[in-house]
mmCIF file of C-alpha atoms and ligand atoms in Angstrom:
data_model
loop_
_atom_site.group_PDB
_atom_site.id
_atom_site.type_symbol
_atom_site.label_atom_id
_atom_site.label_comp_id
_atom_site.label_asym_id
_atom_site.label_seq_id
_atom_site.Cartn_x
_atom_site.Cartn_y
_atom_site.Cartn_z
ATOM 1 C CA MET A 1 0.128 0.072 -0.023
ATOM 2 C CA LYS A 2 1.942 3.498 -0.570
ATOM 3 C CA PHE A 3 0.862 6.645 1.060
ATOM 4 C CA PHE A 4 -0.798 10.097 -0.245
ATOM 5 C CA LEU A 5 -0.299 12.531 2.376
ATOM 6 C CA ASP A 6 -4.021 14.847 3.009
ATOM 7 C CA SER A 7 -2.115 18.136 2.926
ATOM 8 C CA ALA A 8 -2.294 21.189 0.769
ATOM 9 C CA ASN A 9 0.052 22.896 3.363
ATOM 10 C CA LEU A 10 3.388 22.433 2.024
ATOM 11 C CA GLN A 11 5.686 22.818 4.921
ATOM 12 C CA GLU A 12 3.727 19.766 6.348
ATOM 13 C CA ILE A 13 4.595 18.076 2.315
ATOM 14 C CA LYS A 14 8.243 19.099 2.332
ATOM 15 C CA GLU A 15 8.866 17.639 5.630
ATOM 16 C CA ALA A 16 6.574 14.462 4.889
ATOM 17 C CA ILE A 17 8.602 14.111 1.306
ATOM 18 C CA SER A 18 11.849 14.429 3.033
ATOM 19 C CA TRP A 19 10.801 11.153 5.260
ATOM 20 C CA GLY A 20 10.553 8.811 1.723
ATOM 21 C CA VAL A 21 7.303 7.675 2.285
ATOM 22 C CA ILE A 22 4.783 9.595 -0.233
ATOM 23 C CA SER A 23 3.581 8.570 -3.351
ATOM 24 C CA GLY A 24 1.469 11.049 -3.938
ATOM 25 C CA VAL A 25 -0.411 14.300 -2.706
ATOM 26 C CA THR A 26 -4.470 14.748 -1.843
ATOM 27 C CA THR A 27 -6.454 18.101 -1.318
ATOM 28 C CA ASN A 28 -9.355 19.021 -1.200
ATOM 29 C CA PRO A 29 -11.550 22.475 -1.232
ATOM 30 C CA THR A 30 -11.073 22.443 2.564
ATOM 31 C CA LEU A 31 -7.730 21.924 2.839
ATOM 32 C CA VAL A 32 -6.578 24.278 0.260
ATOM 33 C CA SER A 33 -8.349 27.243 1.899
ATOM 34 C CA LYS A 34 -6.428 26.493 4.929
ATOM 35 C CA GLU A 35 -3.273 28.579 2.736
ATOM 36 C CA ALA A 36 -2.566 31.398 2.490
ATOM 37 C CA GLY A 37 -1.797 32.646 -1.497
ATOM 38 C CA PRO A 38 -3.039 31.845 -5.247
ATOM 39 C CA PHE A 39 -4.757 29.042 -5.251
ATOM 40 C CA GLU A 40 -3.023 28.032 -9.231
ATOM 41 C CA GLU A 41 0.517 28.921 -8.078
ATOM 42 C CA LEU A 42 0.019 26.376 -3.981
ATOM 43 C CA VAL A 43 -0.857 24.240 -6.563
ATOM 44 C CA LYS A 44 2.087 24.120 -9.484
ATOM 45 C CA GLU A 45 4.280 24.091 -6.379
ATOM 46 C CA ILE A 46 2.696 21.401 -4.932
ATOM 47 C CA CYS A 47 3.329 19.089 -8.501
ATOM 48 C CA ARG A 48 6.469 20.192 -8.027
ATOM 49 C CA LEU A 49 7.979 18.991 -5.140
ATOM 50 C CA LEU A 50 6.001 16.010 -6.243
ATOM 51 C CA GLN A 51 8.062 15.078 -9.339
ATOM 52 C CA ASP A 52 6.430 12.478 -10.801
ATOM 53 C CA ASN A 53 3.943 11.813 -8.255
ATOM 54 C CA PRO A 54 0.357 12.176 -8.867
ATOM 55 C CA VAL A 55 -1.061 15.312 -7.010
ATOM 56 C CA SER A 56 -5.141 14.981 -6.819
ATOM 57 C CA VAL A 57 -6.395 18.844 -6.568
ATOM 58 C CA GLU A 58 -10.324 19.309 -6.589
ATOM 59 C CA VAL A 59 -13.525 21.167 -8.790
ATOM 60 C CA LEU A 60 -15.606 23.262 -7.499
ATOM 61 C CA SER A 61 -18.307 23.056 -10.649
ATOM 62 C CA THR A 62 -21.472 21.442 -9.847
ATOM 63 C CA THR A 63 -22.163 20.573 -13.615
ATOM 64 C CA SER A 64 -20.319 17.676 -15.959
ATOM 65 C CA GLY A 65 -19.488 21.096 -18.196
ATOM 66 C CA GLY A 66 -18.636 22.980 -15.826
ATOM 67 C CA MET A 67 -15.815 20.466 -14.513
ATOM 68 C CA VAL A 68 -14.487 18.754 -17.659
ATOM 69 C CA GLU A 69 -13.989 22.967 -18.282
ATOM 70 C CA GLU A 70 -12.024 23.718 -14.793
ATOM 71 C CA ALA A 71 -10.726 19.918 -14.916
ATOM 72 C CA ARG A 72 -8.990 20.945 -18.324
ATOM 73 C CA ARG A 73 -7.162 24.400 -16.544
ATOM 74 C CA LEU A 74 -6.216 21.933 -13.349
ATOM 75 C CA ALA A 75 -4.274 19.536 -15.786
ATOM 76 C CA ALA A 76 -2.518 22.207 -17.590
ATOM 77 C CA LEU A 77 -1.071 23.171 -14.583
ATOM 78 C CA ALA A 78 0.872 20.296 -14.291
ATOM 79 C CA GLU A 79 2.052 17.139 -15.579
ATOM 80 C CA ASN A 80 1.632 15.345 -12.343
ATOM 81 C CA VAL A 81 -2.431 16.186 -11.337
ATOM 82 C CA VAL A 82 -5.086 14.249 -11.353
ATOM 83 C CA VAL A 83 -8.783 15.943 -10.974
ATOM 84 C CA LYS A 84 -10.891 15.024 -8.867
ATOM 85 C CA ILE A 85 -14.571 15.100 -9.367
ATOM 86 C CA PRO A 86 -16.990 14.727 -6.424
ATOM 87 C CA MET A 87 -19.344 11.382 -7.208
ATOM 88 C CA GLY A 88 -22.317 12.136 -8.718
ATOM 89 C CA VAL A 89 -24.889 11.359 -12.184
ATOM 90 C CA GLU A 90 -22.919 14.548 -13.125
ATOM 91 C CA GLY A 91 -19.198 13.786 -11.661
ATOM 92 C CA LEU A 92 -19.481 10.575 -13.709
ATOM 93 C CA LYS A 93 -20.313 12.584 -17.557
ATOM 94 C CA ALA A 94 -17.736 14.459 -16.443
ATOM 95 C CA VAL A 95 -15.330 11.711 -15.373
ATOM 96 C CA TYR A 96 -16.196 9.826 -18.863
ATOM 97 C CA ARG A 97 -15.672 12.596 -21.205
ATOM 98 C CA LEU A 98 -11.963 13.261 -19.199
ATOM 99 C CA SER A 99 -10.925 9.074 -19.582
ATOM 100 C CA SER A 100 -12.100 9.450 -23.146
ATOM 101 C CA GLU A 101 -12.111 12.483 -25.343
ATOM 102 C CA GLY A 102 -8.869 13.884 -26.329
ATOM 103 C CA LYS A 103 -5.783 14.764 -24.330
ATOM 104 C CA ARG A 104 -6.727 12.034 -21.101
ATOM 105 C CA VAL A 105 -7.102 14.162 -17.775
ATOM 106 C CA PRO A 106 -6.920 11.207 -14.446
ATOM 107 C CA CYS A 107 -9.563 11.655 -12.372
ATOM 108 C CA ASN A 108 -9.827 10.220 -8.629
ATOM 109 C CA VAL A 109 -13.540 9.894 -7.605
ATOM 110 C CA THR A 110 -13.874 11.435 -4.117
ATOM 111 C CA LEU A 111 -16.789 11.684 -1.623
ATOM 112 C CA ILE A 112 -17.476 7.496 -2.441
ATOM 113 C CA PHE A 113 -19.748 6.404 0.449
ATOM 114 C CA SER A 114 -20.750 3.079 -1.041
ATOM 115 C CA ALA A 115 -19.697 -0.087 -3.225
ATOM 116 C CA ASN A 116 -21.922 0.819 -6.207
ATOM 117 C CA GLN A 117 -20.623 4.449 -6.528
ATOM 118 C CA ALA A 118 -17.223 2.774 -6.810
ATOM 119 C CA LEU A 119 -18.216 0.437 -9.280
ATOM 120 C CA LEU A 120 -19.999 3.695 -11.436
ATOM 121 C CA ALA A 121 -16.607 6.172 -10.768
ATOM 122 C CA SER A 122 -14.426 2.926 -12.132
ATOM 123 C CA ARG A 123 -16.704 2.157 -15.401
ATOM 124 C CA ALA A 124 -17.019 5.346 -15.870
ATOM 125 C CA GLY A 125 -12.994 5.461 -16.115
ATOM 126 C CA ALA A 126 -11.584 6.397 -12.997
ATOM 127 C CA ALA A 127 -8.232 6.069 -12.219
ATOM 128 C CA TYR A 128 -8.666 6.507 -8.481
ATOM 129 C CA VAL A 129 -11.652 6.386 -6.513
ATOM 130 C CA SER A 130 -11.709 7.485 -2.354
ATOM 131 C CA PRO A 131 -14.127 5.996 0.461
ATOM 132 C CA PHE A 132 -14.042 7.746 3.130
ATOM 133 C CA ILE A 133 -13.951 5.940 6.011
ATOM 134 C CA GLY A 134 -13.478 8.072 9.264
ATOM 135 C CA ARG A 135 -16.405 10.457 8.183
ATOM 136 C CA ILE A 136 -18.319 6.559 7.691
ATOM 137 C CA ASP A 137 -17.607 5.852 10.561
ATOM 138 C CA ASP A 138 -18.755 9.088 12.038
ATOM 139 C CA ILE A 139 -22.256 8.256 10.921
ATOM 140 C CA SER A 140 -21.810 4.504 12.879
ATOM 141 C CA TRP A 141 -21.358 2.776 9.518
ATOM 142 C CA ASP A 142 -18.130 0.607 9.182
ATOM 143 C CA GLY A 143 -15.462 2.280 7.110
ATOM 144 C CA VAL A 144 -12.662 -0.293 7.060
ATOM 145 C CA GLY A 145 -15.929 -2.658 6.338
ATOM 146 C CA LEU A 146 -16.582 -0.455 2.782
ATOM 147 C CA VAL A 147 -13.063 -0.850 1.205
ATOM 148 C CA ARG A 148 -12.917 -4.444 2.246
ATOM 149 C CA LYS A 149 -16.106 -4.246 0.090
ATOM 150 C CA ILE A 150 -14.656 -2.605 -2.254
ATOM 151 C CA MET A 151 -10.993 -4.356 -2.740
ATOM 152 C CA ASP A 152 -13.044 -7.721 -3.090
ATOM 153 C CA ILE A 153 -15.095 -7.071 -5.137
ATOM 154 C CA PHE A 154 -12.531 -4.722 -7.635
ATOM 155 C CA THR A 155 -10.005 -7.734 -7.424
ATOM 156 C CA CYS A 156 -12.666 -10.312 -8.330
ATOM 157 C CA GLN A 157 -14.780 -8.369 -11.013
ATOM 158 C CA LYS A 158 -11.011 -7.437 -12.164
ATOM 159 C CA LEU A 159 -11.217 -3.920 -12.618
ATOM 160 C CA ASP A 160 -7.931 -1.720 -12.250
ATOM 161 C CA THR A 161 -9.142 2.163 -10.815
ATOM 162 C CA LEU A 162 -7.189 2.502 -7.695
ATOM 163 C CA VAL A 163 -8.675 1.859 -4.474
ATOM 164 C CA ILE A 164 -7.454 5.090 -2.251
ATOM 165 C CA ALA A 165 -8.700 4.509 1.550
ATOM 166 C CA ALA A 166 -9.966 8.576 2.365
ATOM 167 C CA SER A 167 -10.803 10.653 6.059
ATOM 168 C CA ILE A 168 -8.101 8.702 7.700
ATOM 169 C CA ARG A 169 -8.741 9.921 11.240
ATOM 170 C CA HIS A 170 -5.841 7.509 13.321
ATOM 171 C CA PRO A 171 -3.194 5.098 12.715
ATOM 172 C CA LEU A 172 -5.332 2.216 13.309
ATOM 173 C CA HIS A 173 -7.399 3.075 10.214
ATOM 174 C CA VAL A 174 -4.051 2.983 8.354
ATOM 175 C CA GLU A 175 -3.844 -0.354 9.789
ATOM 176 C CA GLU A 176 -6.716 -1.616 8.798
ATOM 177 C CA VAL A 177 -6.786 -0.700 5.126
ATOM 178 C CA ALA A 178 -3.630 -1.617 4.902
ATOM 179 C CA ALA A 179 -4.658 -4.869 5.789
ATOM 180 C CA ALA A 180 -7.938 -4.835 3.849
ATOM 181 C CA GLY A 181 -5.881 -4.266 0.755
ATOM 182 C CA ALA A 182 -6.235 -0.693 0.110
ATOM 183 C CA HIS A 183 -3.714 0.324 -2.507
ATOM 184 C CA VAL A 184 -3.410 3.689 -1.455
ATOM 185 C CA ALA A 185 -3.701 5.574 2.148
ATOM 186 C CA THR A 186 -4.099 9.255 2.028
ATOM 187 C CA VAL A 187 -2.921 10.735 5.437
ATOM 188 C CA PRO A 188 -2.716 13.510 7.554
ATOM 189 C CA PHE A 189 0.367 14.515 8.791
ATOM 190 C CA SER A 190 -0.729 14.232 12.518
ATOM 191 C CA VAL A 191 -1.468 10.376 11.473
ATOM 192 C CA LEU A 192 1.726 9.883 9.427
ATOM 193 C CA ARG A 193 3.225 11.702 12.437
ATOM 194 C CA GLN A 194 1.520 9.206 15.736
ATOM 195 C CA MET A 195 2.434 6.071 13.357
ATOM 196 C CA SER A 196 5.746 6.372 13.109
ATOM 197 C CA ARG A 197 5.934 6.825 17.541
ATOM 198 C CA HIS A 198 5.536 4.346 19.487
ATOM 199 C CA PRO A 199 6.278 4.083 23.798
ATOM 200 C CA LEU A 200 8.443 1.606 23.847
ATOM 201 C CA THR A 201 10.584 2.282 21.343
ATOM 202 C CA ASP A 202 11.100 6.493 23.614
ATOM 203 C CA LEU A 203 11.806 4.336 26.308
ATOM 204 C CA GLY A 204 14.242 1.983 24.128
ATOM 205 C CA ILE A 205 16.518 4.475 22.722
ATOM 206 C CA GLU A 206 16.310 6.414 26.319
ATOM 207 C CA ARG A 207 17.770 3.148 27.832
ATOM 208 C CA PHE A 208 20.147 2.891 25.709
ATOM 209 C CA LEU A 209 21.417 6.381 25.644
ATOM 210 C CA ALA A 210 21.393 5.451 29.973
ATOM 211 C CA ASP A 211 23.934 2.373 29.865
ATOM 212 C CA TRP A 212 25.863 4.109 27.381
ATOM 213 C CA GLU A 213 26.260 7.362 29.236
ATOM 214 C CA LYS A 214 26.674 5.018 32.690
ATOM 215 C CA THR A 215 29.798 2.727 30.572
ATOM 216 C CA ARG A 216 31.486 6.040 29.338
ATOM 217 C CA ARG A 217 31.218 7.633 33.496
ATOM 218 C CA GLU A 218 32.883 3.773 34.766
ATOM 219 C CA GLU A 219 35.560 3.719 32.422
ATOM 220 C CA LYS A 220 36.660 6.989 33.166
ATOM 221 C CA ILE A 221 37.032 5.856 36.603
HETATM 222 C C1 E4P B 301 -9.575 12.778 0.480
HETATM 223 O O1 E4P B 301 -8.819 12.961 -0.424
HETATM 224 C C2 E4P B 301 -9.970 14.068 1.391
HETATM 225 O O2 E4P B 301 -9.251 15.626 1.003
HETATM 226 C C3 E4P B 301 -9.429 13.473 3.430
HETATM 227 O O3 E4P B 301 -9.597 12.168 3.316
HETATM 228 C C4 E4P B 301 -11.083 14.120 3.296
HETATM 229 O O4 E4P B 301 -11.108 13.821 5.099
HETATM 230 P P1 E4P B 301 -11.438 14.466 5.959
HETATM 231 O O5 E4P B 301 -13.516 13.747 5.736
HETATM 232 O O6 E4P B 301 -11.459 14.315 7.649
HETATM 233 O O7 E4P B 301 -12.525 15.504 5.890
#
């Protein structure tokens, strides 16, 4: 399973890239609204930092025509832009056009809350689908269970759309979607940092250093 960073913050993105674990970035209008500066410049800078890796950027239009137009504008910003299209009939029409007409634009169909939505998005031509597991858990359904179901269906139906587990809220979500076979988990920076830590690791380092210091003191006596 690959990791994408779910962020539009340049500091977080640079830091996560330096860890060597990030294979892409996903943004959304909420994440972008937290950042300063012109939107297109921000997208270009994120894409430059990610080199060849995919950067998902979401459209705001609500009609398929508007989505297609916006998607083509976003795709022209950098080679590695993946256009995020919200699920729905207008979204499906847009994905179908973008994946079959003219210069193809890879699409990530977002706000997926059922296996049927994922199936339709895949058939329309989506390169990625993003089930939102945290938001499903928020309404007392089973977010990880949805990822498992989509993976089972895509595997037995031999669909090549990649599944991005999104709306990840904590490290256990990450382990569970990895076990479910998700192709990608898009993770907020705070969760990525939590994943790297364990109290026994901190304690272990503390003890090794204390033992080393003690030996060195004894050597000097
Ligand atoms: C995914 O692509 C979305 O940007 C994101 O994971 C949404 O997460 P949230 O439910 O925490 O807003």
